[in-house]
Amino acid sequence: MSTPHNSAEKGDIAKTVLMPGDPLRAKFIAENYLDSPVCYNEVRNMYGYTGTYKGVPVSVQGSGMGPASIGIYSWELFNIYDVDNVIRVGTAGAVADHVQLRDVVIAMSASTNSAYASQYGLPGTYAPTASWELLRAAADAAAAKGAPYHVGNVFTSDTFYDDANSLAAWQKMNVLAIEMEAAALYMNASRAGKNALAILTISDCPLKGLSTTAEERQTTFRDMMEIALDTAVAVSNK
Ligand code: HPA
């Protein structure tokens, strides 16, 4: 059964899905890393592909930007397409002083200014958290690669252009990085009883006015992708 946003049929999508924000990155990953990739979605150009990596079925699909967009696509993966694991692969801005350009950040938790949790009617503040199984596998894969990585809390913002300039306040709480999707993804996974993780590479340091070049982003993107793909293989062997 297709959805208004995804033309895949049940069974077209693997149990583990890698989700970059940019659908063209999904195409790049499918064409450069997966064996026998088949495109299952072109609705709104939010490309989705399924293939295999080291013999394991893996899908890769764009999420778009922000809690609202990843909220739609990941909800459908978990609840319509029986996906068990969604691994976001994306970029983030450094917030903590010790986090450098090109580092990998694995999001153990995702603080947020988004109202996404209000739909659950909870009598308190929800703490969006990664799946331990995916987190452990990703940290092991990052350590094995020897790439500089950090594990901790990130900040999922509703806004990229932020009038309130709130980053210094999040920095005081030792938040590692700012991005725009992890919290909504983690909430959808928890609500569905499924697994999610965000693996991020630092593309800029907004507090220091630094950013990477397009070429640097491509290289660091490869480290992150390989960590995510090795994580997919590790959890499929359980
Ligand atoms: N803000 C929000 N999201 C981001 C940033 C940022 O500075 N960099 C990469 N994703």
mmCIF file of C-alpha atoms and ligand atoms in Angstrom:
data_model
loop_
_atom_site.group_PDB
_atom_site.id
_atom_site.type_symbol
_atom_site.label_atom_id
_atom_site.label_comp_id
_atom_site.label_asym_id
_atom_site.label_seq_id
_atom_site.Cartn_x
_atom_site.Cartn_y
_atom_site.Cartn_z
ATOM 1 C CA MET A 1 0.000 0.000 0.000
ATOM 2 C CA SER A 2 1.444 3.363 -0.973
ATOM 3 C CA THR A 3 1.017 6.587 1.029
ATOM 4 C CA PRO A 4 0.508 10.189 -0.142
ATOM 5 C CA HIS A 5 4.301 10.648 0.182
ATOM 6 C CA ASN A 6 5.755 7.270 -0.741
ATOM 7 C CA SER A 7 4.863 5.062 -3.714
ATOM 8 C CA ALA A 8 6.616 1.966 -2.290
ATOM 9 C CA GLU A 9 4.604 -1.195 -1.771
ATOM 10 C CA LYS A 10 4.898 -3.151 1.462
ATOM 11 C CA GLY A 11 7.987 -5.319 1.185
ATOM 12 C CA ASP A 12 9.848 -2.872 -1.083
ATOM 13 C CA ILE A 13 11.683 -1.315 1.886
ATOM 14 C CA ALA A 14 14.335 -3.096 3.990
ATOM 15 C CA LYS A 15 14.097 -3.454 7.798
ATOM 16 C CA THR A 16 16.919 -0.928 8.179
ATOM 17 C CA VAL A 17 16.763 2.470 6.446
ATOM 18 C CA LEU A 18 19.462 5.139 6.276
ATOM 19 C CA MET A 19 17.949 8.639 6.093
ATOM 20 C CA PRO A 20 19.932 11.610 4.819
ATOM 21 C CA GLY A 21 18.073 14.923 4.738
ATOM 22 C CA ASP A 22 18.918 15.472 1.070
ATOM 23 C CA PRO A 23 17.246 13.029 -1.350
ATOM 24 C CA LEU A 24 20.169 13.429 -3.769
ATOM 25 C CA ARG A 25 22.428 12.086 -1.024
ATOM 26 C CA ALA A 26 20.119 9.070 -0.829
ATOM 27 C CA LYS A 27 20.682 8.553 -4.568
ATOM 28 C CA PHE A 28 24.445 8.991 -4.096
ATOM 29 C CA ILE A 29 24.560 6.429 -1.279
ATOM 30 C CA ALA A 30 22.472 3.941 -3.241
ATOM 31 C CA GLU A 31 24.635 4.300 -6.348
ATOM 32 C CA ASN A 32 27.991 4.251 -4.544
ATOM 33 C CA TYR A 33 27.498 1.807 -1.674
ATOM 34 C CA LEU A 34 24.585 -0.537 -2.338
ATOM 35 C CA ASP A 35 24.602 -3.575 -4.589
ATOM 36 C CA SER A 36 21.674 -3.813 -7.047
ATOM 37 C CA PRO A 37 19.845 -0.664 -5.838
ATOM 38 C CA VAL A 38 16.220 -0.298 -6.942
ATOM 39 C CA CYS A 39 14.426 3.052 -6.662
ATOM 40 C CA TYR A 40 11.070 2.669 -4.847
ATOM 41 C CA ASN A 41 10.034 6.296 -4.458
ATOM 42 C CA GLU A 42 10.144 9.452 -6.558
ATOM 43 C CA VAL A 43 7.149 11.277 -5.046
ATOM 44 C CA ARG A 44 8.229 14.910 -4.419
ATOM 45 C CA ASN A 45 11.708 13.746 -5.527
ATOM 46 C CA MET A 46 12.158 12.250 -2.041
ATOM 47 C CA TYR A 47 14.112 9.342 -3.501
ATOM 48 C CA GLY A 48 14.127 5.964 -1.780
ATOM 49 C CA TYR A 49 16.217 2.959 -2.839
ATOM 50 C CA THR A 50 16.634 -0.603 -1.610
ATOM 51 C CA GLY A 51 19.733 -2.703 -2.250
ATOM 52 C CA THR A 52 22.202 -4.762 -0.254
ATOM 53 C CA TYR A 53 25.359 -3.875 1.641
ATOM 54 C CA LYS A 54 27.729 -6.759 2.495
ATOM 55 C CA GLY A 55 24.790 -9.014 1.628
ATOM 56 C CA VAL A 56 22.368 -7.292 4.037
ATOM 57 C CA PRO A 57 19.204 -5.621 2.645
ATOM 58 C CA VAL A 58 19.386 -1.870 3.330
ATOM 59 C CA SER A 59 17.215 1.015 2.150
ATOM 60 C CA VAL A 60 18.150 4.657 1.903
ATOM 61 C CA GLN A 61 15.631 7.469 1.691
ATOM 62 C CA GLY A 62 15.647 11.251 1.989
ATOM 63 C CA SER A 63 13.882 12.797 4.997
ATOM 64 C CA GLY A 64 13.739 16.459 4.016
ATOM 65 C CA MET A 65 14.554 19.147 6.555
ATOM 66 C CA GLY A 66 13.050 19.769 9.980
ATOM 67 C CA PRO A 67 10.921 17.822 12.461
ATOM 68 C CA ALA A 68 7.780 18.113 10.332
ATOM 69 C CA SER A 69 9.341 16.526 7.248
ATOM 70 C CA ILE A 70 11.287 13.706 8.915
ATOM 71 C CA GLY A 71 8.196 13.232 11.098
ATOM 72 C CA ILE A 72 6.120 12.272 8.056
ATOM 73 C CA TYR A 73 8.634 10.043 6.268
ATOM 74 C CA SER A 74 9.879 8.173 9.341
ATOM 75 C CA TRP A 75 6.323 7.684 10.708
ATOM 76 C CA GLU A 76 5.359 5.962 7.468
ATOM 77 C CA LEU A 77 8.510 3.805 7.479
ATOM 78 C CA PHE A 78 7.848 2.575 11.023
ATOM 79 C CA ASN A 79 4.057 2.284 10.922
ATOM 80 C CA ILE A 80 3.184 1.469 7.284
ATOM 81 C CA TYR A 81 6.308 -0.244 5.936
ATOM 82 C CA ASP A 82 7.286 -2.323 9.022
ATOM 83 C CA VAL A 83 10.775 -0.805 9.178
ATOM 84 C CA ASP A 84 12.599 -1.653 12.435
ATOM 85 C CA ASN A 85 15.643 0.659 12.317
ATOM 86 C CA VAL A 86 16.047 4.179 10.965
ATOM 87 C CA ILE A 87 19.518 5.696 11.014
ATOM 88 C CA ARG A 88 19.631 9.399 10.182
ATOM 89 C CA VAL A 89 22.863 10.479 8.479
ATOM 90 C CA GLY A 90 23.212 14.229 8.287
ATOM 91 C CA THR A 91 25.154 17.361 9.030
ATOM 92 C CA ALA A 92 25.137 19.454 12.189
ATOM 93 C CA GLY A 93 26.628 22.636 13.563
ATOM 94 C CA ALA A 94 29.097 22.342 16.460
ATOM 95 C CA VAL A 95 27.863 23.783 19.751
ATOM 96 C CA ALA A 96 30.238 22.420 22.446
ATOM 97 C CA ASP A 97 33.652 24.062 22.333
ATOM 98 C CA HIS A 98 35.578 20.785 21.931
ATOM 99 C CA VAL A 99 33.550 19.598 18.908
ATOM 100 C CA GLN A 100 35.489 20.386 15.714
ATOM 101 C CA LEU A 101 34.659 20.706 12.027
ATOM 102 C CA ARG A 102 34.450 17.239 10.387
ATOM 103 C CA ASP A 103 34.009 15.351 13.694
ATOM 104 C CA VAL A 104 31.305 12.693 13.876
ATOM 105 C CA VAL A 105 28.612 13.165 16.531
ATOM 106 C CA ILE A 106 26.413 10.235 17.541
ATOM 107 C CA ALA A 107 23.234 11.562 19.146
ATOM 108 C CA MET A 108 22.466 9.685 22.365
ATOM 109 C CA SER A 109 19.619 12.115 23.013
ATOM 110 C CA ALA A 110 18.034 15.084 21.284
ATOM 111 C CA SER A 111 16.860 18.146 23.205
ATOM 112 C CA THR A 112 14.493 20.308 21.190
ATOM 113 C CA ASN A 113 12.484 23.514 20.901
ATOM 114 C CA SER A 114 10.011 21.697 18.645
ATOM 115 C CA ALA A 115 6.418 21.145 19.769
ATOM 116 C CA TYR A 116 6.485 17.642 18.226
ATOM 117 C CA ALA A 117 5.987 15.947 21.625
ATOM 118 C CA SER A 118 2.800 17.907 22.365
ATOM 119 C CA GLN A 119 0.779 15.391 20.293
ATOM 120 C CA TYR A 120 1.381 12.728 22.974
ATOM 121 C CA GLY A 121 -0.269 14.731 25.766
ATOM 122 C CA LEU A 122 2.440 13.826 28.280
ATOM 123 C CA PRO A 123 2.249 15.312 31.784
ATOM 124 C CA GLY A 124 5.940 16.359 31.728
ATOM 125 C CA THR A 125 8.957 16.869 29.455
ATOM 126 C CA TYR A 126 9.803 13.952 27.180
ATOM 127 C CA ALA A 127 13.504 13.041 26.616
ATOM 128 C CA PRO A 128 13.951 11.816 23.012
ATOM 129 C CA THR A 129 16.573 9.046 23.169
ATOM 130 C CA ALA A 130 18.431 6.892 20.649
ATOM 131 C CA SER A 131 18.088 3.129 20.541
ATOM 132 C CA TRP A 132 20.823 1.602 22.705
ATOM 133 C CA GLU A 133 21.396 -1.256 20.264
ATOM 134 C CA LEU A 134 22.017 1.115 17.335
ATOM 135 C CA LEU A 135 24.016 3.530 19.499
ATOM 136 C CA ARG A 136 26.346 0.819 20.750
ATOM 137 C CA ALA A 137 26.871 -0.611 17.253
ATOM 138 C CA ALA A 138 27.574 2.865 15.813
ATOM 139 C CA ALA A 139 30.064 3.764 18.566
ATOM 140 C CA ASP A 140 31.845 0.439 17.982
ATOM 141 C CA ALA A 141 31.917 1.082 14.213
ATOM 142 C CA ALA A 142 33.255 4.642 14.711
ATOM 143 C CA ALA A 143 35.959 3.422 17.116
ATOM 144 C CA ALA A 144 36.981 0.682 14.660
ATOM 145 C CA LYS A 145 37.314 3.310 11.900
ATOM 146 C CA GLY A 146 39.517 5.559 14.035
ATOM 147 C CA ALA A 147 37.449 8.616 13.059
ATOM 148 C CA PRO A 148 37.128 11.363 15.731
ATOM 149 C CA TYR A 149 33.667 10.977 17.240
ATOM 150 C CA HIS A 150 31.593 12.141 20.199
ATOM 151 C CA VAL A 151 28.502 10.586 21.794
ATOM 152 C CA GLY A 152 26.024 12.795 23.654
ATOM 153 C CA ASN A 153 23.111 15.193 23.598
ATOM 154 C CA VAL A 154 22.297 17.225 20.477
ATOM 155 C CA PHE A 155 19.814 20.062 19.990
ATOM 156 C CA THR A 156 17.081 19.633 17.362
ATOM 157 C CA SER A 157 15.931 23.088 16.289
ATOM 158 C CA ASP A 158 12.730 24.026 14.487
ATOM 159 C CA THR A 159 14.567 26.937 12.890
ATOM 160 C CA PHE A 160 17.780 27.259 10.878
ATOM 161 C CA TYR A 161 17.608 31.065 10.875
ATOM 162 C CA ASP A 162 16.956 31.774 14.541
ATOM 163 C CA ASP A 163 16.011 35.261 15.746
ATOM 164 C CA ALA A 164 16.426 34.259 19.397
ATOM 165 C CA ASN A 165 20.147 33.378 19.078
ATOM 166 C CA SER A 166 19.766 30.674 21.734
ATOM 167 C CA LEU A 167 22.900 28.618 20.975
ATOM 168 C CA ALA A 168 24.940 30.004 23.883
ATOM 169 C CA ALA A 169 22.272 28.781 26.319
ATOM 170 C CA TRP A 170 22.422 25.243 24.839
ATOM 171 C CA GLN A 171 26.221 25.396 24.950
ATOM 172 C CA LYS A 172 26.060 26.011 28.728
ATOM 173 C CA MET A 173 24.215 22.675 28.992
ATOM 174 C CA ASN A 174 27.075 20.964 27.122
ATOM 175 C CA VAL A 175 24.945 20.111 24.115
ATOM 176 C CA LEU A 176 27.333 18.843 21.406
ATOM 177 C CA ALA A 177 25.704 20.022 18.185
ATOM 178 C CA ILE A 178 22.659 21.599 16.529
ATOM 179 C CA GLU A 179 20.632 19.940 13.767
ATOM 180 C CA MET A 180 16.957 19.802 12.803
ATOM 181 C CA GLU A 181 15.606 16.225 12.738
ATOM 182 C CA ALA A 182 16.797 13.800 15.457
ATOM 183 C CA ALA A 183 14.209 14.585 18.166
ATOM 184 C CA ALA A 184 11.180 13.945 15.915
ATOM 185 C CA LEU A 185 12.769 10.758 14.572
ATOM 186 C CA TYR A 186 13.448 9.478 18.108
ATOM 187 C CA MET A 187 9.887 10.238 19.202
ATOM 188 C CA ASN A 188 8.379 8.416 16.223
ATOM 189 C CA ALA A 189 10.602 5.403 16.910
ATOM 190 C CA SER A 190 9.695 5.307 20.615
ATOM 191 C CA ARG A 191 5.984 5.669 19.927
ATOM 192 C CA ALA A 192 6.147 2.800 17.414
ATOM 193 C CA GLY A 193 8.368 0.613 19.630
ATOM 194 C CA LYS A 194 11.124 0.735 16.999
ATOM 195 C CA ASN A 195 14.788 1.856 16.848
ATOM 196 C CA ALA A 196 16.363 5.109 15.713
ATOM 197 C CA LEU A 197 19.740 6.809 15.746
ATOM 198 C CA ALA A 198 21.223 10.008 14.297
ATOM 199 C CA ILE A 199 24.844 10.017 13.141
ATOM 200 C CA LEU A 200 26.019 13.509 12.211
ATOM 201 C CA THR A 201 29.105 15.155 10.765
ATOM 202 C CA ILE A 202 29.998 18.665 11.790
ATOM 203 C CA SER A 203 29.686 20.899 8.723
ATOM 204 C CA ASP A 204 29.961 24.251 10.509
ATOM 205 C CA CYS A 205 30.634 25.965 13.819
ATOM 206 C CA PRO A 206 27.968 28.709 14.045
ATOM 207 C CA LEU A 207 29.397 30.137 17.284
ATOM 208 C CA LYS A 208 32.866 30.471 15.736
ATOM 209 C CA GLY A 209 31.780 31.397 12.189
ATOM 210 C CA LEU A 210 33.514 28.370 10.584
ATOM 211 C CA SER A 211 32.283 26.018 7.865
ATOM 212 C CA THR A 212 33.612 23.167 5.721
ATOM 213 C CA THR A 213 33.996 23.255 1.955
ATOM 214 C CA ALA A 214 31.748 21.151 -0.265
ATOM 215 C CA GLU A 215 34.721 18.856 -0.955
ATOM 216 C CA GLU A 216 35.436 18.362 2.781
ATOM 217 C CA ARG A 217 31.768 17.604 3.386
ATOM 218 C CA GLN A 218 31.953 14.849 0.775
ATOM 219 C CA THR A 219 34.921 13.133 2.489
ATOM 220 C CA THR A 220 33.573 13.336 6.042
ATOM 221 C CA PHE A 221 30.219 12.248 4.704
ATOM 222 C CA ARG A 222 31.895 9.014 3.583
ATOM 223 C CA ASP A 223 33.155 8.251 7.141
ATOM 224 C CA MET A 224 29.662 8.797 8.526
ATOM 225 C CA MET A 225 28.068 6.670 5.792
ATOM 226 C CA GLU A 226 30.425 3.794 6.414
ATOM 227 C CA ILE A 227 29.732 3.959 10.169
ATOM 228 C CA ALA A 228 25.984 3.920 9.446
ATOM 229 C CA LEU A 229 26.249 1.018 6.981
ATOM 230 C CA ASP A 230 28.412 -1.014 9.388
ATOM 231 C CA THR A 231 25.785 -0.307 12.078
ATOM 232 C CA ALA A 232 23.066 -1.629 9.754
ATOM 233 C CA VAL A 233 25.066 -4.814 9.190
ATOM 234 C CA ALA A 234 25.785 -5.241 12.933
ATOM 235 C CA VAL A 235 22.117 -5.000 13.929
ATOM 236 C CA SER A 236 20.999 -7.306 11.114
ATOM 237 C CA ASN A 237 23.314 -10.005 12.485
ATOM 238 C CA LYS A 238 21.534 -10.047 15.850
HETATM 239 N N1 HPA B 1 21.818 24.782 12.435
HETATM 240 C C1 HPA B 1 20.859 23.891 12.216
HETATM 241 N N2 HPA B 1 21.064 22.798 11.512
HETATM 242 C C2 HPA B 1 22.279 22.599 10.991
HETATM 243 C C3 HPA B 1 23.313 23.487 11.188
HETATM 244 C C4 HPA B 1 23.073 24.639 11.959
HETATM 245 O O1 HPA B 1 23.951 25.483 12.179
HETATM 246 N N3 HPA B 1 24.406 23.016 10.532
HETATM 247 C C5 HPA B 1 24.041 21.852 9.959
HETATM 248 N N4 HPA B 1 22.742 21.595 10.240
#
